[in-house]
Every structure is written in structure tokens, then in C-alpha cells.
Amino acid sequence: LNGKMSVLGVSCPPPAAPPPLLTPAFGWCCGESMSLRVFSPPSRSSIRRSFRPRRLFLHFSVFHGLMLESFSSASASSRSSKVEEVLNNVEWPEQFPFKQKDFQRIDETSDTLFYSSPRFVTHIDDPAINSLSKFYASVFPPSNTPGVALLDVCSSWVSHYPEGYKQERIAGLGLNEEELKQNPVLTEYVVQDLNTSPQFPFEDNSFDVITNVVSVDYLTRPLDIFKEMRRVLKSRGLAIMSFSNRCFWTKAISIWNATGDSDHVWIVGSYFHYTGGFEPPQALDISPNPGQTDPMYVVFSRKLET
């Protein structure tokens, strides 16, 4: 390999040393059948200096002593996950608690360049995909409902909607046109980098449901994007953010890499809260086989009635 890693046929240099805010262990999902975990432990002094204070802030000031990252071994249908308790009766800080540095990334090169080559792979495993599709089936309007429109944000060649699901309008926003062309549920699509241009090219009050699958961790301007979601959603429209612990870690924001699954739920919930105009967000742990297959979480909220 001569000092390089080959991932999905692409030769890339070994990862750079992590910045202080990042966790010692990163999960890098490179597709359905390939997952590479890179361990680059920082020095003890750097952990004391920057990593631990951030986690202490999230774990104790925000979660009030919840035993994070502990999951029951019961079935997904009956499990009462600690993750699901994270957004219960939250005492939100008065101001949005994250700074610009929390949204920095190891790789700050153009996202358009990073996603210029199509990746016809899935970034979570089949059990997680099936679990997400079942959740969608339980909350989506029935197929072919007149006047219903959906928007898939950060879309690609597959949206993981229920098999055979159709509406007159299902729009996609994504970064790679070749992927979007292959998505069978989309009736239209727009190629756009939301990190540089967060304004959605859609009219106000256009969509009944907005989805985002394993991509919320890449948003560097989340409040701007959530404001756009609120704008284009119809009154009482539903926004669903789903995520796992798999990502392209060089493109994920630093606060995501520095924290765990329960923290991620709080982070995404905070986007809804500080955007305003949404009901209190809720979280569900829909992981099908905890500890055995990819975890899967959803944080969702409805636009307040207008």
C-alpha cells in the first residue's frame, strides 16, 4: 500500500492526526460491506486540555446525569433506550451552545469535489436500512395521496423509503447528479451544496415531510438549513433526521466526532429547538440488533401550526 489506503478503489493518504476536539476513535463508513475504524489516540495532555471538558459539558450540564451509552439488550420493539430519554424535559441553555469551531472539519476542501464521483453504496447495513424503512412506513402519508409532497435532503441514489412508496411529488436535494438520477422514488432533484448555499430552491409551505438520512452530521450551517426546512414545510409538516454511528469522519463536524450517540441526539434536538417554530423534538432508538448491527436513531419534530 506504500503508505496509502485504498478505499472503494480510491487511493487516499493516511488520515492526518486528529485535532484536539476529536474523539480518539473514528468510524469511517465506506459502504455497505466495508467499514474501517481508525484509532489515533491523542496525548493525555490534549485529552485533558480539550476533549474531556467538551464531553463533560454535554454529559453533565445538559443530560443531568443520564447514564449515557447504555442500552438494554431487549428487543427493539420493547426497549426503553436511554437515547430516547435524552430529549425528555430538556432544560435548554438560553443561547445556542455551540461555537463555529464545533462545525469545523478535518477536510475543509469543497464538498462538491468530495462528492463529485458517484458512490453507489449504502452507508448503513441492511438491518438498519430495514428498520428505517419500517419507521417511515409508520409515519409517512399513504402512497399516492393527492397533494402530498416529500423532500429528501442530502439525497443520493437511494432514500430508504418503504418499498413501492410513491407520491406525485418527491424532491431530492443532493450533491451528485449521477446518484440522484438513479434514485427511483424521486420525481425531481436539485444538485446543491447546502454548506455553501443553504437556501432551498422551493416555495414556502411546499412539503408534508422532509427526510435526511445519515447526513445531519455533515451540516456546517445547521440552523440556516433547519430554518429552510421550517420555511418549506407545510403547517404541521414532519421533519425526520436519522443517523447511525457511521460517517466519513473527515467530513463530519468536529463536535459530532468528539461525542457519542446520546450526545448526537441532543445535538440534533438542539437544531430544532434553537431554530424555533417546531414542536419539542422527540427521539427514537430504532436500532434493530443493539451491539450486533449498525445502530439507528431518529430525531423528529413537526412544524408548529400556522
Short mmCIF file of C-alpha atoms in Angstrom, two decimals, residues 5-297:
data_model
loop_
_atom_site.label_atom_id
_atom_site.label_comp_id
_atom_site.label_asym_id
_atom_site.label_seq_id
_atom_site.Cartn_x
_atom_site.Cartn_y
_atom_site.Cartn_z
CA MET A 5 -5.10 3.27 1.91
CA SER A 6 -7.26 2.16 -0.99
CA VAL A 7 -10.95 2.58 -0.20
CA LEU A 8 -13.53 1.57 -2.80
CA GLY A 9 -10.84 1.80 -5.44
CA VAL A 10 -9.79 5.31 -4.47
CA SER A 11 -6.25 5.80 -3.25
CA CYS A 12 -6.08 8.28 -0.43
CA PRO A 13 -3.38 9.35 2.02
CA PRO A 14 -3.45 8.10 5.59
CA PRO A 15 -5.61 10.23 7.91
CA ALA A 16 -3.98 13.23 9.49
CA ALA A 17 -3.60 13.48 13.24
CA PRO A 18 -6.96 14.47 14.77
CA PRO A 19 -7.47 17.99 16.06
CA PRO A 20 -7.93 18.40 19.81
CA LEU A 21 -11.72 18.28 19.84
CA LEU A 22 -11.98 14.93 18.11
CA THR A 23 -12.51 11.63 19.83
CA PRO A 24 -9.64 9.08 19.83
CA ALA A 25 -11.64 6.59 17.76
CA PHE A 26 -13.35 7.40 14.49
CA GLY A 27 -15.83 5.31 12.50
CA TRP A 28 -15.49 5.74 8.77
CA CYS A 29 -18.22 4.13 6.71
CA CYS A 30 -17.11 3.41 3.20
CA GLY A 31 -20.13 1.46 2.06
CA GLU A 32 -22.49 -1.38 2.76
CA SER A 33 -19.86 -4.06 3.04
CA MET A 34 -16.87 -2.10 4.21
CA SER A 35 -16.24 -0.29 7.46
CA LEU A 36 -12.86 1.00 8.56
CA ARG A 37 -12.21 2.17 12.10
CA VAL A 38 -9.09 4.23 12.60
CA PHE A 39 -7.52 4.63 16.02
CA SER A 40 -5.26 7.62 16.58
CA PRO A 41 -5.16 8.27 20.33
CA PRO A 42 -4.25 11.82 21.24
CA SER A 43 -1.86 12.60 24.02
CA ARG A 44 -3.11 12.58 27.60
CA SER A 45 -2.46 16.29 27.85
CA SER A 46 -4.59 17.06 24.79
CA ILE A 47 -7.42 14.96 26.21
CA ARG A 48 -7.27 16.87 29.49
CA ARG A 49 -6.99 20.18 27.67
CA SER A 50 -9.88 19.97 25.22
CA PHE A 51 -11.65 16.65 24.76
CA ARG A 52 -12.84 15.96 28.29
CA PRO A 53 -14.28 19.42 29.01
CA ARG A 54 -16.48 19.18 25.91
CA ARG A 55 -17.86 15.79 26.93
CA LEU A 56 -18.34 16.96 30.50
CA PHE A 57 -20.40 19.86 29.21
CA LEU A 58 -22.63 17.60 27.18
CA HIS A 59 -22.94 14.80 29.67
CA PHE A 60 -23.47 16.55 32.95
CA SER A 61 -24.67 20.09 32.29
CA VAL A 62 -27.12 19.01 29.63
CA PHE A 63 -28.13 15.47 30.40
CA HIS A 64 -28.27 15.86 34.19
CA GLY A 65 -26.52 12.64 34.98
CA LEU A 66 -28.15 10.29 32.48
CA MET A 67 -26.18 7.08 32.14
CA LEU A 68 -25.28 7.63 28.51
CA GLU A 69 -24.38 4.98 26.00
CA SER A 70 -26.13 2.22 28.00
CA PHE A 71 -28.62 0.19 26.06
CA SER A 72 -30.89 -2.65 27.11
CA SER A 73 -30.49 -5.97 25.34
CA ALA A 74 -34.25 -6.29 24.96
CA SER A 75 -35.83 -6.31 21.52
CA ALA A 76 -36.08 -3.04 19.60
CA SER A 77 -39.87 -3.01 19.90
CA SER A 78 -39.87 -3.16 23.71
CA ARG A 79 -36.59 -1.49 24.56
CA SER A 80 -36.68 1.76 26.53
CA SER A 81 -33.36 3.20 25.41
CA LYS A 82 -31.53 5.88 27.32
CA VAL A 83 -31.16 7.59 23.96
CA GLU A 84 -34.92 8.07 23.87
CA GLU A 85 -34.81 9.88 27.22
CA VAL A 86 -32.27 12.48 26.11
CA LEU A 87 -34.88 14.91 24.77
CA ASN A 88 -37.38 14.44 27.60
CA ASN A 89 -37.91 17.65 29.59
CA VAL A 90 -34.69 19.25 28.38
CA GLU A 91 -33.55 22.40 30.15
CA TRP A 92 -32.07 24.06 27.10
CA PRO A 93 -29.35 26.68 27.60
CA GLU A 94 -30.55 30.20 26.90
CA GLN A 95 -28.26 30.53 23.89
CA PHE A 96 -27.25 28.06 21.20
CA PRO A 97 -24.36 26.30 22.99
CA PHE A 98 -22.11 25.54 20.03
CA LYS A 99 -19.41 27.71 18.51
CA GLN A 100 -18.10 27.99 14.98
CA LYS A 101 -15.18 25.69 15.80
CA ASP A 102 -17.65 22.92 16.64
CA PHE A 103 -18.65 22.87 12.98
CA GLN A 104 -15.14 22.71 11.59
CA ARG A 105 -13.98 19.55 9.84
CA ILE A 106 -10.69 17.81 9.24
CA ASP A 107 -11.27 18.04 5.49
CA GLU A 108 -12.39 21.57 4.64
CA THR A 109 -12.00 21.12 0.90
CA SER A 110 -15.05 21.60 -1.31
CA ASP A 111 -17.87 19.15 -0.63
CA THR A 112 -18.74 19.38 -4.32
CA LEU A 113 -15.29 17.97 -5.10
CA PHE A 114 -15.52 15.29 -2.40
CA TYR A 115 -18.84 14.02 -3.75
CA SER A 116 -18.02 14.53 -7.43
CA SER A 117 -17.68 10.78 -8.06
CA PRO A 118 -20.87 8.76 -7.51
CA ARG A 119 -20.88 6.24 -4.68
CA PHE A 120 -23.49 3.60 -5.40
CA VAL A 121 -23.20 2.09 -1.94
CA THR A 122 -25.23 2.26 1.25
CA HIS A 123 -23.72 3.75 4.37
CA ILE A 124 -25.62 1.69 6.93
CA ASP A 125 -26.16 -2.06 6.93
CA ASP A 126 -29.28 -3.88 5.77
CA PRO A 127 -30.88 -4.34 9.23
CA ALA A 128 -30.57 -0.59 9.91
CA ILE A 129 -31.99 0.20 6.47
CA ASN A 130 -34.95 -2.11 7.04
CA SER A 131 -35.61 -0.57 10.44
CA LEU A 132 -35.60 2.94 8.98
CA SER A 133 -37.92 1.92 6.14
CA LYS A 134 -40.36 0.44 8.65
CA PHE A 135 -40.29 3.65 10.67
CA TYR A 136 -41.00 5.67 7.54
CA ALA A 137 -43.92 3.36 6.73
CA SER A 138 -45.40 4.10 10.16
CA VAL A 139 -45.30 7.91 9.81
CA PHE A 140 -45.47 8.72 6.09
CA PRO A 141 -48.77 9.65 4.44
CA PRO A 142 -50.13 6.71 2.42
CA SER A 143 -48.74 6.27 -1.08
CA ASN A 144 -50.38 8.25 -3.86
CA THR A 145 -52.19 10.65 -1.54
CA PRO A 146 -53.36 13.63 -3.62
CA GLY A 147 -51.49 16.83 -2.82
CA VAL A 148 -48.78 15.20 -0.68
CA ALA A 149 -45.15 16.16 -1.32
CA LEU A 150 -41.91 14.93 0.28
CA LEU A 151 -38.37 16.32 0.26
CA ASP A 152 -35.24 14.22 0.81
CA VAL A 153 -32.37 16.47 1.94
CA CYS A 154 -28.79 15.32 1.27
CA SER A 155 -30.29 12.72 -1.02
CA SER A 156 -28.44 10.19 -3.15
CA TRP A 157 -29.25 7.14 -5.27
CA VAL A 158 -31.46 5.63 -2.57
CA SER A 159 -33.70 7.23 0.08
CA HIS A 160 -34.68 4.09 2.03
CA TYR A 161 -38.38 4.87 1.69
CA PRO A 162 -40.79 1.93 2.02
CA GLU A 163 -40.73 -0.40 -0.97
CA GLY A 164 -43.02 0.83 -3.71
CA TYR A 165 -43.71 4.14 -1.98
CA LYS A 166 -44.89 6.85 -4.39
CA GLN A 167 -46.24 10.38 -4.33
CA GLU A 168 -46.93 12.83 -7.10
CA ARG A 169 -44.00 14.90 -5.85
CA ILE A 170 -40.86 13.62 -4.12
CA ALA A 171 -37.99 16.05 -4.47
CA GLY A 172 -34.33 15.42 -3.70
CA LEU A 173 -31.53 17.80 -2.76
CA GLY A 174 -28.08 16.30 -3.15
CA LEU A 175 -24.51 16.75 -4.31
CA ASN A 176 -24.09 14.16 -7.06
CA GLU A 177 -26.32 14.24 -10.13
CA GLU A 178 -25.48 10.70 -11.23
CA GLU A 179 -26.68 9.37 -7.88
CA LEU A 180 -29.84 11.49 -7.90
CA LYS A 181 -30.72 10.32 -11.41
CA GLN A 182 -30.71 6.72 -10.20
CA ASN A 183 -32.99 7.32 -7.20
CA PRO A 184 -36.26 5.54 -8.09
CA VAL A 185 -38.51 7.47 -5.68
CA LEU A 186 -37.55 10.98 -6.78
CA THR A 187 -39.79 12.83 -9.21
CA GLU A 188 -37.38 15.79 -9.31
CA TYR A 189 -34.00 16.75 -7.94
CA VAL A 190 -31.66 19.70 -7.45
CA VAL A 191 -27.86 19.48 -7.19
CA GLN A 192 -26.75 21.88 -4.46
CA ASP A 193 -24.10 22.18 -1.75
CA LEU A 194 -26.09 23.17 1.33
CA ASN A 195 -22.97 24.02 3.30
CA THR A 196 -22.22 26.87 0.91
CA SER A 197 -25.78 27.65 -0.24
CA PRO A 198 -28.24 26.66 2.48
CA GLN A 199 -31.27 28.31 0.83
CA PHE A 200 -33.67 25.70 -0.55
CA PRO A 201 -34.91 26.32 -4.13
CA PHE A 202 -38.54 25.67 -3.16
CA GLU A 203 -41.60 27.74 -2.33
CA ASP A 204 -42.85 28.28 1.21
CA ASN A 205 -45.20 25.65 2.65
CA SER A 206 -44.46 23.11 -0.10
CA PHE A 207 -43.78 19.79 1.66
CA ASP A 208 -45.58 17.50 4.07
CA VAL A 209 -42.47 15.54 5.08
CA ILE A 210 -38.73 16.22 4.98
CA THR A 211 -36.21 13.42 5.48
CA ASN A 212 -32.45 13.36 5.97
CA VAL A 213 -30.61 10.04 6.21
CA VAL A 214 -27.16 9.74 7.88
CA SER A 215 -26.14 13.21 6.73
CA VAL A 216 -27.05 15.64 9.50
CA ASP A 217 -23.52 15.18 10.88
CA TYR A 218 -22.07 16.87 7.78
CA LEU A 219 -24.02 20.12 8.08
CA THR A 220 -21.76 23.06 8.93
CA ARG A 221 -24.63 25.58 8.98
CA PRO A 222 -27.38 23.54 10.61
CA LEU A 223 -29.53 26.38 11.91
CA ASP A 224 -29.65 28.00 8.47
CA ILE A 225 -30.70 24.69 6.95
CA PHE A 226 -33.28 23.93 9.64
CA LYS A 227 -34.78 27.39 9.10
CA GLU A 228 -35.15 26.50 5.44
CA MET A 229 -36.79 23.20 6.38
CA ARG A 230 -39.25 25.11 8.54
CA ARG A 231 -39.95 27.53 5.70
CA VAL A 232 -40.73 24.91 3.06
CA LEU A 233 -42.69 22.59 5.35
CA LYS A 234 -46.45 22.90 5.40
CA SER A 235 -48.15 23.65 8.69
CA ARG A 236 -47.79 20.54 10.90
CA GLY A 237 -45.29 19.14 8.40
CA LEU A 238 -42.91 16.48 9.71
CA ALA A 239 -39.08 16.67 9.64
CA ILE A 240 -37.16 13.43 10.28
CA MET A 241 -33.42 13.30 10.88
CA SER A 242 -31.97 9.78 11.02
CA PHE A 243 -28.40 8.80 11.81
CA SER A 244 -26.13 5.98 12.91
CA ASN A 245 -22.54 5.90 14.10
CA ARG A 246 -21.14 5.55 10.59
CA CYS A 247 -19.78 8.52 8.66
CA PHE A 248 -16.99 9.93 6.55
CA TRP A 249 -15.28 11.24 9.65
CA THR A 250 -13.03 13.69 7.79
CA LYS A 251 -16.19 15.44 6.58
CA ALA A 252 -18.22 15.20 9.79
CA ILE A 253 -18.27 18.27 12.05
CA SER A 254 -15.86 18.19 14.97
CA ILE A 255 -18.49 18.17 17.72
CA TRP A 256 -20.02 15.05 16.18
CA ASN A 257 -16.70 13.22 16.07
CA ALA A 258 -15.99 14.25 19.65
CA THR A 259 -19.20 12.84 21.12
CA GLY A 260 -21.32 9.70 21.28
CA ASP A 261 -24.74 8.55 20.15
CA SER A 262 -26.71 10.08 23.02
CA ASP A 263 -24.92 13.38 22.53
CA HIS A 264 -25.81 13.26 18.84
CA VAL A 265 -29.48 13.02 19.73
CA TRP A 266 -29.15 16.13 21.91
CA ILE A 267 -27.21 17.98 19.21
CA VAL A 268 -29.85 17.30 16.54
CA GLY A 269 -32.62 18.11 19.01
CA SER A 270 -30.93 21.44 19.68
CA TYR A 271 -31.10 22.30 15.98
CA PHE A 272 -34.89 22.03 16.10
CA HIS A 273 -35.13 23.91 19.39
CA TYR A 274 -32.92 26.86 18.52
CA THR A 275 -34.37 27.19 15.02
CA GLY A 276 -37.78 27.78 16.56
CA GLY A 277 -41.17 27.17 15.02
CA PHE A 278 -41.04 23.42 15.72
CA GLU A 279 -42.68 21.28 18.37
CA PRO A 280 -40.33 19.92 21.05
CA PRO A 281 -38.22 17.32 19.23
CA GLN A 282 -38.52 13.64 20.02
CA ALA A 283 -36.04 10.78 19.68
CA LEU A 284 -36.43 7.09 18.98
CA ASP A 285 -33.86 4.33 19.06
CA ILE A 286 -34.83 2.06 16.18
CA SER A 287 -31.61 0.01 16.29
CA PRO A 288 -32.67 -3.49 15.21
CA ASN A 289 -29.92 -5.53 16.91
CA PRO A 290 -28.09 -3.48 19.56
CA GLY A 291 -24.41 -4.34 19.70
CA GLN A 292 -24.62 -6.64 16.68
CA THR A 293 -25.56 -4.47 13.70
CA ASP A 294 -25.47 -0.76 12.96
CA PRO A 295 -27.38 1.37 15.46
CA MET A 296 -30.13 3.61 14.08
CA TYR A 297 -31.70 6.69 15.65
#
